[in-house]
Amino acid sequence: MNVKNNSTQFGLVSKLIHWLMAALIIALVAIALYMDTLPRGAEKSELFSLHKGLGVIALASIFLRIIWHRITKVPSPIGEGIKLKMAHAGHLALYLLMLAMPISGMIMSLAGGHAINFFDLFTIAGFAEKNEWLNGIASEVHYYAAQALYVTLAAHVGAALYHHFLLKDDTIKRMTSK
């Protein structure tokens, strides 16, 4: 397997970043949904800390993904016309949402006066003085970006399955196989 992408296939680095992001998003969503069911307390605090730490990793990963995307060629697209435009729009939306979620989450936390503890390796201190206005905006962005991300991810997975099972092309194979 090639480390870099080529004209027909994503390379090892692209695949690892893609599936790392997928695993992080699944974990972050699962933790967030579970946290919402819990009362305030130690378990919820621990999960918030885990959620924030994974969010920092997700933010670093999306930046890594963007940089890698810029320095290596991308395989030629499969499809044309409106389908290709929809794929480009969907990928752009995914990138924007994968940036908006951790950035808004960090701002929400910091503006609320809460630190971000990155797995006890380092801590980003919350604002000394809470900023309710900024916290409120970041909270709204985080909430609505999450809703948009759910829809966009469902469309992304649905499109991949459509290509694989109905069109029977190599779209999924480019991100999964050798």
XYZ file of C-alpha atoms in Angstrom:
178
model
C 0.000 0.000 0.000
C 1.301 3.431 -0.920
C 1.848 5.961 1.831
C 0.758 8.789 -0.464
C -2.335 9.038 -2.623
C -2.153 8.253 -6.314
C -4.528 9.003 -9.181
C -6.905 6.131 -8.327
C -6.425 5.331 -4.643
C -6.029 7.069 -1.309
C -2.739 6.263 0.392
C -2.126 4.945 3.890
C -1.867 8.379 5.516
C -5.166 9.595 4.045
C -6.897 6.373 5.069
C -5.540 6.507 8.621
C -6.603 10.131 9.052
C -10.047 9.405 7.564
C -10.734 6.442 9.854
C -9.223 8.200 12.885
C -11.652 11.071 12.290
C -14.530 8.617 11.871
C -13.666 6.883 15.167
C -13.259 10.218 16.963
C -16.590 11.526 15.695
C -18.391 8.323 16.702
C -16.804 8.466 20.171
C -17.514 12.182 20.605
C -21.157 11.804 19.568
C -21.670 8.749 21.790
C -20.107 10.503 24.787
C -22.132 13.681 24.184
C -25.420 11.801 23.870
C -24.697 9.781 27.007
C -23.596 12.880 28.961
C -26.916 14.524 28.161
C -28.702 11.762 30.096
C -26.639 12.210 33.263
C -27.237 14.490 36.236
C -24.402 16.748 37.371
C -21.766 14.768 39.177
C -18.425 13.002 38.986
C -19.310 10.719 36.071
C -20.547 13.615 33.947
C -17.431 15.660 34.804
C -15.167 12.776 33.789
C -17.022 12.394 30.506
C -16.831 16.150 29.831
C -13.072 15.956 30.348
C -12.812 12.977 27.973
C -15.048 14.729 25.422
C -12.882 17.854 25.528
C -9.648 15.872 25.194
C -10.971 13.929 22.220
C -12.216 17.208 20.746
C -8.673 18.612 20.872
C -7.419 15.481 19.084
C -10.195 15.871 16.494
C -9.208 19.500 15.875
C -5.536 18.571 15.452
C -6.554 15.695 13.159
C -8.664 17.872 10.875
C -5.807 20.362 10.555
C -3.480 17.453 9.762
C -5.996 16.213 7.213
C -6.221 19.639 5.549
C -2.423 19.954 5.406
C -2.059 16.429 3.999
C -4.781 17.160 1.447
C -2.772 20.195 0.304
C 0.588 18.431 -0.045
C -0.492 15.207 -1.742
C -2.582 14.732 -4.847
C -6.158 13.593 -4.452
C -7.365 10.627 -6.516
C -9.380 11.533 -9.581
C -13.058 11.823 -8.683
C -15.532 9.122 -9.570
C -18.624 10.623 -11.113
C -19.426 13.798 -12.956
C -21.918 16.597 -13.250
C -24.328 17.168 -10.394
C -23.123 14.096 -8.475
C -19.575 15.419 -8.487
C -20.765 18.865 -7.370
C -22.814 17.267 -4.584
C -19.783 15.247 -3.469
C -17.622 18.378 -3.379
C -20.287 20.306 -1.459
C -20.691 17.427 0.993
C -16.954 17.180 1.614
C -16.680 20.951 2.076
C -19.551 20.827 4.579
C -17.857 17.970 6.453
C -14.578 19.877 6.683
C -16.294 23.066 7.875
C -18.323 21.175 10.470
C -15.300 19.166 11.640
C -13.618 22.526 12.273
C -16.669 24.258 13.750
C -17.426 21.554 16.306
C -14.137 21.476 18.248
C -13.510 25.215 17.878
C -16.979 26.137 19.152
C -16.672 23.529 21.903
C -13.369 24.959 23.065
C -14.677 28.535 22.992
C -17.834 27.465 24.831
C -15.796 25.800 27.556
C -13.171 28.517 27.931
C -15.680 31.400 27.816
C -17.717 29.570 30.449
C -14.686 29.713 32.729
C -13.907 25.999 32.381
C -10.432 24.667 31.685
C -9.675 22.117 29.013
C -7.554 19.369 30.537
C -5.883 17.333 27.820
C -5.551 13.922 29.472
C -3.457 15.399 32.315
C -0.701 16.296 29.834
C -1.542 20.001 29.715
C -4.390 22.309 30.603
C -5.788 25.275 28.718
C -7.133 27.614 31.386
C -10.657 28.942 31.082
C -11.255 32.685 30.926
C -10.525 34.349 34.269
C -13.803 36.181 33.864
C -16.687 34.287 32.269
C -17.991 35.713 29.016
C -21.657 34.723 28.911
C -22.220 36.348 25.520
C -19.365 34.450 23.830
C -20.264 31.272 25.705
C -23.851 31.567 24.460
C -22.847 32.084 20.837
C -20.355 29.205 20.942
C -22.984 26.995 22.566
C -25.482 27.758 19.793
C -22.871 27.145 17.092
C -21.857 23.865 18.754
C -25.476 22.682 19.003
C -26.514 23.578 15.448
C -23.224 22.415 13.934
C -23.797 19.063 15.658
C -27.241 18.781 14.075
C -25.805 19.670 10.664
C -22.949 17.207 11.189
C -25.391 14.361 11.906
C -27.223 15.053 8.645
C -24.029 15.524 6.643
C -22.470 12.341 8.022
C -25.632 10.393 7.245
C -25.495 11.741 3.685
C -21.768 10.883 3.446
C -22.289 7.291 4.605
C -25.437 6.994 2.496
C -23.602 8.208 -0.607
C -20.750 5.758 0.019
C -23.219 2.883 0.371
C -25.123 4.068 -2.731
C -21.883 3.999 -4.725
C -20.914 0.594 -3.378
C -24.198 -1.312 -3.551
C -26.146 0.412 -6.330
C -23.546 1.910 -8.652
C -21.044 -0.844 -7.805
C -18.081 1.470 -8.353
C -14.800 1.719 -6.444
C -15.652 4.671 -4.194
C -15.535 2.748 -0.901
C -12.617 0.582 -2.025
C -10.499 3.706 -2.531
C -10.724 4.433 1.201
C -10.717 0.865 2.546
C -8.699 -1.628 0.506
C -5.101 -1.986 -0.639
